[in-house]
Short mmCIF file of C-alpha atoms in Angstrom, two decimals:
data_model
loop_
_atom_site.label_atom_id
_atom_site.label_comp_id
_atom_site.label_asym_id
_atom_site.label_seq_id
_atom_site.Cartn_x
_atom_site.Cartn_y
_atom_site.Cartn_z
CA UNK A 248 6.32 -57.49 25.61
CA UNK A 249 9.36 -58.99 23.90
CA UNK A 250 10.53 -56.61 20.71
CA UNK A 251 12.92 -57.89 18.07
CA UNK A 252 14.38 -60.55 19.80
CA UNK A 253 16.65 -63.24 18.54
CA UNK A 254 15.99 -66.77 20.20
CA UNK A 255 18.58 -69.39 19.21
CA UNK A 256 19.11 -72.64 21.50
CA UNK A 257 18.78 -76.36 22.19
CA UNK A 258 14.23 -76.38 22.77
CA UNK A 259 14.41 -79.80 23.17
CA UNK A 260 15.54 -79.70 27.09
CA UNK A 261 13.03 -76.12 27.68
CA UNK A 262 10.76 -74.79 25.35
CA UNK A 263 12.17 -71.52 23.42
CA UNK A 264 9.08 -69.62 24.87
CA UNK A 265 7.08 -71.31 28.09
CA UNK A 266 4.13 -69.18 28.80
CA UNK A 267 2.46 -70.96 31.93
CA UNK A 268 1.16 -70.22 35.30
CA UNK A 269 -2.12 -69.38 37.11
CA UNK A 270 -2.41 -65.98 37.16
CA UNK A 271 -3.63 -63.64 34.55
CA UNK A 272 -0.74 -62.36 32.24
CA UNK A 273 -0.75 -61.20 28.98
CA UNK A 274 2.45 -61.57 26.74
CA UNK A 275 3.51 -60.41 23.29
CA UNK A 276 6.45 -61.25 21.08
CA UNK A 277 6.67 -58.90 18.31
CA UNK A 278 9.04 -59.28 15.46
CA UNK A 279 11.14 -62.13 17.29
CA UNK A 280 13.10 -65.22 16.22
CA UNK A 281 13.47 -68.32 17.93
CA UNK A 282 15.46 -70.71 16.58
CA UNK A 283 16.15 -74.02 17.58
CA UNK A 284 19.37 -75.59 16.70
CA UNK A 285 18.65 -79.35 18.25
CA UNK A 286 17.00 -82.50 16.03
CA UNK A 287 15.43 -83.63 18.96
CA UNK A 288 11.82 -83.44 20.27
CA UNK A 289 11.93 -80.11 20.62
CA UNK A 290 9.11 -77.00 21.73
CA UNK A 291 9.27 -73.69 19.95
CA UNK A 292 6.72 -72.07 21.65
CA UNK A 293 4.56 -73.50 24.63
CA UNK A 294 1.32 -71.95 25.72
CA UNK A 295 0.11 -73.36 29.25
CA UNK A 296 -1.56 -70.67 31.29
CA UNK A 297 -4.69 -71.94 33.23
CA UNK A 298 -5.90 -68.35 34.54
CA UNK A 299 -9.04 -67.74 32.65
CA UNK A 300 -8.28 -63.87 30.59
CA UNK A 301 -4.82 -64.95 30.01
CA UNK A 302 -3.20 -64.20 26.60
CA UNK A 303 -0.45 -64.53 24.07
CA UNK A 304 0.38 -63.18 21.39
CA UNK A 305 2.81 -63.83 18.24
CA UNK A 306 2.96 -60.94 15.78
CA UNK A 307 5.61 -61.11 13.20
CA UNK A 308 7.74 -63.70 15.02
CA UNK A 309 9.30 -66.45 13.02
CA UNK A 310 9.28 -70.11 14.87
CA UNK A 311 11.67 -72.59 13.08
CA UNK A 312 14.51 -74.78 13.60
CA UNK A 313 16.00 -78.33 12.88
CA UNK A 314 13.61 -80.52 14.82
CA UNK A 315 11.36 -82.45 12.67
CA UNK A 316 11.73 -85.76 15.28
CA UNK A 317 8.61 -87.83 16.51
CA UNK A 318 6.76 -85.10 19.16
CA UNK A 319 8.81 -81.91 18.40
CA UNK A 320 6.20 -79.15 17.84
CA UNK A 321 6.54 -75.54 16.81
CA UNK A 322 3.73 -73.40 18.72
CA UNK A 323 1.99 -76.09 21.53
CA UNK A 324 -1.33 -74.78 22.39
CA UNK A 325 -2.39 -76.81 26.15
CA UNK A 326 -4.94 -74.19 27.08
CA UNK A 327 -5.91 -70.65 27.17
CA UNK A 328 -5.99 -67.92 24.20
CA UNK A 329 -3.41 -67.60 21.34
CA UNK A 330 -3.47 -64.87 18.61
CA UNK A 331 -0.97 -65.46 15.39
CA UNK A 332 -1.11 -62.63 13.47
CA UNK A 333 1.49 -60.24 11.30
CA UNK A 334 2.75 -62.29 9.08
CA UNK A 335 4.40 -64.61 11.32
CA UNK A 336 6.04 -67.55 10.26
CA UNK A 337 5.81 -71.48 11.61
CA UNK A 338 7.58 -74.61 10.18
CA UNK A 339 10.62 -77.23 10.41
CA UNK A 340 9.26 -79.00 13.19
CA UNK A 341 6.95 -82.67 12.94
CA UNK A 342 3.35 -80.79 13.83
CA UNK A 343 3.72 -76.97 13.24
CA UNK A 344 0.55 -75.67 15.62
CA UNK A 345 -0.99 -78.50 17.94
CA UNK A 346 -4.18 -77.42 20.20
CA UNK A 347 -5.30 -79.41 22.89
CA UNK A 348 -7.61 -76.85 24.24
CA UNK A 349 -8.88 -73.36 24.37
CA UNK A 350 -8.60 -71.07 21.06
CA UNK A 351 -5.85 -70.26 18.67
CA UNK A 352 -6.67 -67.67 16.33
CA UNK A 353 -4.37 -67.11 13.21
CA UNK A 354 -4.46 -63.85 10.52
CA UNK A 355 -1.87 -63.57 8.02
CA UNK A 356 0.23 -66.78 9.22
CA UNK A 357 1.92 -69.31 7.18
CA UNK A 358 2.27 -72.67 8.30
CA UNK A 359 4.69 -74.92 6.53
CA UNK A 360 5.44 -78.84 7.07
CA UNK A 361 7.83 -81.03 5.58
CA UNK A 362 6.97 -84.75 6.61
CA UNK A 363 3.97 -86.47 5.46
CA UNK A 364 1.82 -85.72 8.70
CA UNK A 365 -0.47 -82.84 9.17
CA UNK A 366 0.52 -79.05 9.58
CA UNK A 367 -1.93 -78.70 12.38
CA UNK A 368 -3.09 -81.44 14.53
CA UNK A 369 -6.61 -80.89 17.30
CA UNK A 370 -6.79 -83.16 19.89
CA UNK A 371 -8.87 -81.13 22.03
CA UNK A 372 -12.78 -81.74 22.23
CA UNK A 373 -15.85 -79.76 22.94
CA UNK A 374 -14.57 -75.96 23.68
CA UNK A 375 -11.38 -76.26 21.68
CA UNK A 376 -11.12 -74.20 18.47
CA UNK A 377 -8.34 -72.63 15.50
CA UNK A 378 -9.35 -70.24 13.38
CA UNK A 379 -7.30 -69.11 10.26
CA UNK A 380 -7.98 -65.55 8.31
CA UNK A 381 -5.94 -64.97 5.23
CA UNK A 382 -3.38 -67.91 6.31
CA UNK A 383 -1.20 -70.42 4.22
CA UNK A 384 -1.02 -73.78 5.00
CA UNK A 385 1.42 -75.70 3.29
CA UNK A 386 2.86 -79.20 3.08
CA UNK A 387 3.56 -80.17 -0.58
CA UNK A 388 5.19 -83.82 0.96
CA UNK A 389 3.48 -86.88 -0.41
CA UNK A 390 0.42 -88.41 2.42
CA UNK A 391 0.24 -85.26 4.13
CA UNK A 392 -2.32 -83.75 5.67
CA UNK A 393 -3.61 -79.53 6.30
CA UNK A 394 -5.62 -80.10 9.44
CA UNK A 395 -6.41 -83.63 11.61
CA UNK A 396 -9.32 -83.04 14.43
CA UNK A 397 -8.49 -86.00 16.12
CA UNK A 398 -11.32 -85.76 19.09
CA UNK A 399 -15.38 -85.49 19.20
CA UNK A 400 -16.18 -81.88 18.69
CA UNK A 401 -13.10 -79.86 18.17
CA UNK A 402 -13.44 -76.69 15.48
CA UNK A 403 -11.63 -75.35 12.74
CA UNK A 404 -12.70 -72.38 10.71
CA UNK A 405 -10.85 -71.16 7.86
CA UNK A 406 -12.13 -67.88 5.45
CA UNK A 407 -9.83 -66.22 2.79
CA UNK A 408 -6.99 -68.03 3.54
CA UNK A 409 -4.80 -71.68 1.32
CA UNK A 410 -3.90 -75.28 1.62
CA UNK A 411 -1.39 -76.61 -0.39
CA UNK A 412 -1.37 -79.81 -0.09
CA UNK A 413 0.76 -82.85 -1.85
CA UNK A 414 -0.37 -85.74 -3.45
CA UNK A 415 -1.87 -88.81 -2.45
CA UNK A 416 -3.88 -89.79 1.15
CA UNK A 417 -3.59 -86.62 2.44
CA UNK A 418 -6.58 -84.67 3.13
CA UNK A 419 -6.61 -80.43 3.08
CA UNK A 420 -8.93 -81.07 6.30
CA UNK A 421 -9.54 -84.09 8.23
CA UNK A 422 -11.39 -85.67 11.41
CA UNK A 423 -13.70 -88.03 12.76
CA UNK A 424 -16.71 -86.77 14.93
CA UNK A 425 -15.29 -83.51 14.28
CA UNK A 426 -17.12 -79.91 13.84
CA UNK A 427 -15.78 -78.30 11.05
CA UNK A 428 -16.74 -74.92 10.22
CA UNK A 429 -15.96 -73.78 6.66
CA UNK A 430 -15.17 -70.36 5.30
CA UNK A 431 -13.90 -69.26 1.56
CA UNK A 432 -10.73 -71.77 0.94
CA UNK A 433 -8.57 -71.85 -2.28
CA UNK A 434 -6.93 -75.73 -2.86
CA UNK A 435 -3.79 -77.01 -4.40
CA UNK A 436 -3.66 -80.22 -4.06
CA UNK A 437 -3.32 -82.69 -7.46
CA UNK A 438 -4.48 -85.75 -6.59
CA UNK A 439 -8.55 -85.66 -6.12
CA UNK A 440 -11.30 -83.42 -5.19
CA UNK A 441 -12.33 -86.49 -2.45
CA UNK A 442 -9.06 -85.23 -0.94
CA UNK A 443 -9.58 -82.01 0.11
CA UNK A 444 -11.80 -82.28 3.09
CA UNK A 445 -13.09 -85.32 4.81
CA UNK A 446 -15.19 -84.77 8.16
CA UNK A 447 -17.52 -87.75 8.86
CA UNK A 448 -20.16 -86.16 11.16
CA UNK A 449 -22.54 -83.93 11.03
CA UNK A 450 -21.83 -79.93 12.33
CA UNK A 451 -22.94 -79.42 16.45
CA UNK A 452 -22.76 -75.95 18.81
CA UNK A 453 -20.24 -76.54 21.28
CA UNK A 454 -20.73 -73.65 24.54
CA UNK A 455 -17.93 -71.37 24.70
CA UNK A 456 -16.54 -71.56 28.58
CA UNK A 457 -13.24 -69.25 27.88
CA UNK A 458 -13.61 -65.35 28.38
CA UNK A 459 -10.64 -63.56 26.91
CA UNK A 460 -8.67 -60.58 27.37
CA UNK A 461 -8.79 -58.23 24.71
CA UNK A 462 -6.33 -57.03 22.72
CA UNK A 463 -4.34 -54.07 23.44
#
């Protein structure tokens, strides 16, 4: 476990936090900072652990930064099992949470963006999932966008939690051939209702294949 620690650096050359490897770890960073000082494409936090029961956890930790440049990304989710939880705080980067597989699961996050792109961005299919429990997600910038599921059969559930949104194209929720579960959502978004979400297929099951860890 990492306690109170203050991250402050260049991410674009190494990730602020890399959590990788094969074999079954579990790591926590509670009430941390990292902060990265270079406008590149730039990593805050990178999740890449393959060993099925792995697990990380953010709780309280503040990911932010300079680095809103074309594939600079706050908390990178490749695979495995995330938990954002205790308040903790995500933004200044181009996507703020991307998941290519596995499951994120976020309570009491906030999640803000500041170019007209979306806050969260799925490109992971069948098994891939993010969940958000009394979260904020916020991008107020004209054209943006809350959530994009960008393959076949990626999920996103959302229950007591906000979008705010800014006006024009962009959607709360988005995503072709996407499931979209939907919970109990407040919107702020002025432009139209047709805006808020816009998911042009049906909802399918998808089998779960990750086992997790749970949590201390």
């Amino acid at each position: 476990m990492l306690e109170n620690l203050h991250i402050t650096g260049d991410f674009t050359t190494s990730p602020g936090v890399n959590f990788g490897g094969t074999n079954i770890a579990r790591l926590r960073l509670v009430g941390c900072t990292l902060n990265n000082v270079a406008a590149g494409a730039a990593i805050g936090v990178r999740v890449n652990n393959s060993a099925v029961g792995s697990s990380l956890y953010l709780d309280g930790v503040v990911v932010n930064g300079v680095s809103t440049a074309a594939g600079s990304v706050a908390v990178q989710h490749q695979q495995g099992y995330t938990v954002i939880k205790g308040q903790t705080e995500i933004g200044d980067y181009q996507y703020q949470l991307t998941c290519a597989a596995g499951t994120v699961e976020m309570n009491g996050a906030s999640l803000t963006g500041t170019l007209a792109n979306e806050v969260i961005r799925i490109t992971g299919g069948v098994g891939t999932s993010v969940s958000a429990v009394n979260t904020s997600i916020r991008n107020t910038t004209a054209n943006a966008s809350g959530v994009n599921l960008t393959a076949a059969n990626g999920a996103f559930a959302m229950s007591d939690s906000n979008f705010q949104i800014g006006t024009g194209s962009g959607y709360c929720v988005r995503g072709s051939n996407a499931v979209f579960i939907y919970g109990v959502v407040t919107y702020s978004n002025s432009a139209a209702v047709a805006y808020n979400v816009n998911v042009q297929s049906s909802l399918l099951t998808f089998a779960v294949t990750q086992s997790f860890t749970s949590t201390p």
